[in-house]
Amino acid sequence: MSSPLGQGPAIGSDIGTGPNSEDPRNEKVRSEQFAGDATPAGTPGDGGGSDKAENAIAMKEVEGLSLGRIVLRRFLRHKGAMISLVVLLLVVILSFSAIGINVLGWHTTGWWKWTYDAVPQPENGTAPTLSLIPQWLGGSGIHLGNHPFGQDDVGHDMFARVMRGMQQSLMIILVTGVASTVLGTVIGSVAGYVGGVVDSLLMRLTDLIIIVPLILLAAIVAHLFSNAGSIALALVLGGLVWTSLARLVRGEVLALREREFVEAARVAGASAARIIFRHILPNAVGVIIVSATLTMSATILTETALSYLGLGVHAPDVSLGSLISQYETAFTTRPWLFWWPGIFIVIIALSINFIGDGLRDAFDPRQRRSLGRKALKEKSEARPKPVTDAGPVADAGA
Amino acid sequence: MLTFLARRTLASIAVLFVASYLVYILSALSGNPLADLESSHAINKAQLIQQRVQLLHLDIPPFLRYFLWLGGLLAGVIGKLDLGHSPNGQSVTSELSTAMGSTLTLVTGATIVAIVVGLTIGITTALRQYTTYDYTATFVSFLFFSLPIFWIAVMLKQFAAIGFNNFLADPVIGPVTIVVTALVSGIVWMGIIGGDLRRRILVFVIAGAAAGVVLAYISLTGWLKNPSLGPVAFVVLSLGAAYLITVLSTGWANKKSRNTALSVVGIGLVLYFPLQALFNQYAIINFFTVALIVILIAAIGGATGYFWGGVDRGQSVRTGALTGFVMALFLLLDRFLKSWDVYFNQVAQGRPVATIGSGTPDLTADYWITGLDSFTHLLLPTMALILASIAGYSRYSRASLLDVMNQDYIRTARAKGLTERTVIMRHAFRNALIPVTTVIALDFGALIGGAVVTESVFGWTGMGALFQGAINIVDVNTIMGVFLITAVAAVVFNALADLIYTGLDPRIRVSA
């Protein structure tokens, strides 16, 4: 179904990838050309539309784009990842704006009327006052009320508590993610680049960390640093979950170390640190980013599980996991105490997982573009046609 | 290979030694093992403290006390293993063997079911890549992957146990539920089987109608209250299994294999009645005799395949043995269900799905009743574990199969005219299993250490619960015992995963 119109700019861009392709002006002109070209073809109901758009995408990929641009473009096209990114941002903004920030002495107030440790009078039988059914549908109208997520038996406002728990969980994810990524990258790349005894020692250290049980260390942290709060827990988690990233980075560095550009840098007299950080790691950035994202999604489950077992975040502070454990027995009488923290854990973990999936697809060089079934069918139907036209073989259509 | 193993073992022992020292010191420093006695008001407080100090050698600082523990461990070489005592005076070795048995019961079943279901989902989604079924399954597995296991567990308790038990009091399935389930079943099967429009509609109608009829039958006859299979349902199920196994293993067109499967079902029907009599010999029926019967029936199936023979005897033997094995499982299921009525009314008092523990306390009954009792207690924790691990297995096997399906040798196999079944089952599936095997080995190794959260929610007294309890009271010896088993399992299964990988994939050779 590829129309001659679709072939036109494609050829043009093929030529364009020549010596001039580095010129930013050229790229701009070309992409405008594409934009103008794609609009009429994208009319609904036109079977050739997706084929043509797909051609345009393919041609864009052979344009002189940097790896970063290609990855960004692929990531932006991943619907699940983009939706998840928006959801995650909304959740972060909601949790931090609602009850304000209170970290390391720095304090702001949020727009929500209760704080997580305030004890207002129970109302509405402590049930949630949130209502989403408008009046014309027989509901009580869309409003938040005084306690949209309900209250617990004491009277704590559940919305404020869930927001506080979310802040704690998000903070732990972030600190753990950053700490483990830095540790894993440095240890993995040093082990891979230096090799020899250093490599053996670092890898045995990795083995060591893997077999020391996480729950034991969490218990020790809970015992020794009971006042340090969740930062200590986050740092301990970060100090333990870097192992898989270190192994991945080491493997990547082992392969990159033998490449010519590293040799060239070495001959030019670059120091080991410079070679690792300027030449090798930028080439391994895909592995690192994807692994960091997946570590973060695993961390929220680990953190909530530890808090559930009473080894993570402690009362009077709350995390999503400790909320669930605290209200587990109230499931039959006040189910909302149990539902809200769980739903937010799932939302956060799910969106980070989808973002990680999108990043993995974006960085995967084998992943060209994921075609829909329809586009694939059109493509495969379009392909044999010239053969049938050219050759006298009769049963090609069968 | 041997040098590789030797080096590997030595390095592992060194790592284990350092790790155990670290864990010993850390756990000794994590709290005060005398805390409960010091705050007690017992008259003989000083004496109790003195006793515990002596029992646990608390007068020696932990940096040195470790070597006492290590000595006890090394004495295991000459058969005098001594891992010390817990504060209440029980020996750690006996504690461990009880907990180990309970954890293995829980983890083995869950792992097997998770592998079967996860691989099935992974393979079908890979074969139907980019269909609605694929997208839905992907989304659902991401969802399970993101669910905290304690949350699933509490919800299972609420809905699968309390809700289902209430439902069993009057097990009538409403017409709306029947229709919705039938529609969903039709859509799912349509998605899995695929094909052109006519085939899709046909599959939808057949699968939907089958689900609807079965549900209606269950509801109308009150089957859930008094479930049974009986010879007819047994034969129908066995025939279905025989068909499926033959199709997957050799293809229905293979006459010898088809005849084998069908004659095995015939033999099963003949054996059905004499076996019932045997199953009622309560004196000799226990786990081992039942396992022996299953193996025997599978062997009979294999022998049937051997006698049908043919050019490729192995294929028929395999089909026969697999059919015999599945059929034996149906026979057991049938026998277990016959005891259901007694169990339901007398042991469980009408609320069969248990939420706590690994068995009804002080239950003395025959093998079939105790089997049902463990089943109802295993049901919820197993479901929680399965939901958590299915996601990983299905994603992994899907990626692996997709990777293999793009290889050149698959194209070659197709080009030389092999059937799609042969290409997928013999060329693609087996190679796709290689990386999955290693993941499963590592997972299982990790699970032996106990599923701490699952055990905690369901009050299951396995390794995880033992470990958690020991941490709470600073019981260093028990912590070390659990750690030892966990760490050794991790090391062994890691090495095993490497060996499996090299064994299955000839391109990979371990370097010494």
Coordinates of C-alpha atoms in Angstrom, one line a residue, chain A residues 204-205 207-208 211-213 215-217 219-220 223-224 247 297 301 304-306 308-311 320-321 324-325 328 331-332 338-343 345-346 349-351 353-354 357 360 366-367 369-373 376, chain B residues 11 15-16 18-20 22-23 26-27 29-32 129-132 135 138-139 142-143 145-151 154-155 157-159 162 200 395 403 452-453 456-457 467-468 471-472 479 483 486-487 490-491 494:
Chain A
R204 CA 33.2 -12.1 46.2
L205 CA 32.1 -9.0 48.1
D207 CA 28.4 -12.7 46.7
L208 CA 28.8 -11.9 50.4
I211 CA 23.8 -14.1 51.0
V212 CA 23.5 -11.8 54.0
P213 CA 19.7 -11.8 54.8
I215 CA 15.6 -8.8 57.1
L216 CA 18.4 -9.4 59.6
L217 CA 20.1 -6.1 58.7
A219 CA 16.3 -5.7 62.3
I220 CA 19.7 -4.5 63.4
H223 CA 17.4 -1.8 66.9
L224 CA 20.5 0.4 66.7
R247 CA 27.1 -7.7 38.0
S297 CA 10.1 -0.7 41.8
L301 CA 7.8 -3.7 47.7
T304 CA 6.5 -2.0 52.5
A305 CA 7.1 -5.7 53.4
L306 CA 9.7 -4.7 56.0
Y308 CA 4.7 -4.7 57.5
L309 CA 6.9 -7.0 59.5
G310 CA 7.6 -4.1 61.9
L311 CA 11.2 -3.8 60.8
L320 CA 2.4 2.6 53.3
G321 CA 3.5 -0.8 54.6
I324 CA -1.4 -1.9 56.2
S325 CA 0.1 -3.8 59.0
E328 CA -4.9 -5.3 58.9
F331 CA -10.3 -5.1 57.5
T332 CA -13.8 -6.4 58.3
F338 CA -6.7 -1.2 54.4
W339 CA -7.6 -0.3 50.8
W340 CA -6.1 3.1 50.4
P341 CA -2.4 2.4 51.3
G342 CA -2.5 -0.8 49.3
I343 CA -3.9 0.9 46.2
I345 CA 1.6 1.0 46.7
V346 CA 0.2 -0.8 43.6
A349 CA 5.0 0.1 41.8
L350 CA 3.0 -0.4 38.7
S351 CA 4.0 2.9 37.2
N353 CA 7.5 -1.0 36.4
F354 CA 5.9 0.4 33.2
D357 CA 9.7 -1.5 30.6
R360 CA 14.2 -1.1 28.4
R366 CA 17.2 -5.1 18.7
Q367 CA 13.9 -3.4 19.4
R369 CA 9.5 -0.4 16.6
S370 CA 6.7 -2.4 17.9
L371 CA 4.2 -2.6 15.0
G372 CA 0.6 -3.3 15.7
R373 CA -0.9 -6.5 14.3
L376 CA 2.4 -6.0 10.5
Chain B
A11 CA 35.5 -19.6 46.8
V15 CA 32.5 -16.4 51.2
L16 CA 30.3 -18.4 53.5
V18 CA 33.2 -14.5 56.1
A19 CA 29.4 -14.1 55.8
S20 CA 28.7 -16.3 58.7
L22 CA 29.5 -11.2 59.9
V23 CA 26.0 -12.4 60.5
L26 CA 25.6 -8.5 63.6
S27 CA 22.8 -10.6 65.2
L29 CA 24.8 -7.0 68.5
S30 CA 21.2 -6.5 67.4
G31 CA 19.8 -6.6 70.9
N32 CA 20.0 -8.0 74.4
Q129 CA 2.6 -11.5 20.3
Y130 CA 0.9 -8.1 20.1
T131 CA -2.6 -9.5 20.3
T132 CA -5.2 -8.3 22.8
Y135 CA -1.4 -7.1 26.0
T138 CA 1.3 -8.4 30.1
F139 CA -0.7 -5.9 32.0
F142 CA 2.8 -6.4 35.7
L143 CA 0.0 -5.8 38.1
F145 CA 4.4 -8.1 39.9
S146 CA 3.5 -4.8 41.6
L147 CA 1.2 -6.2 44.3
P148 CA 2.7 -6.4 47.8
I149 CA 2.4 -10.1 48.8
F150 CA 1.0 -9.2 52.3
W151 CA -1.8 -7.2 50.7
V154 CA -4.9 -10.4 53.5
M155 CA -7.3 -10.1 50.6
K157 CA -8.0 -14.4 53.6
Q158 CA -11.0 -12.1 53.3
F159 CA -12.4 -13.2 49.9
I162 CA -14.1 -16.2 54.6
R200 CA -12.3 -17.6 16.7
R395 CA 7.5 -12.5 31.5
D403 CA 14.2 -14.4 21.3
V452 CA 9.0 -14.7 55.5
V453 CA 6.0 -12.5 54.8
S456 CA 3.9 -14.5 58.8
V457 CA 0.5 -13.7 57.4
F467 CA 14.0 -16.7 61.5
Q468 CA 11.7 -13.8 62.3
I471 CA 15.5 -12.0 65.3
N472 CA 12.8 -10.6 67.7
I479 CA 19.4 -17.1 63.3
F483 CA 21.2 -18.5 57.7
T486 CA 19.6 -20.3 53.3
A487 CA 23.2 -19.5 52.3
A490 CA 21.8 -20.2 47.6
V491 CA 25.3 -21.3 46.8
N494 CA 23.6 -21.0 42.0

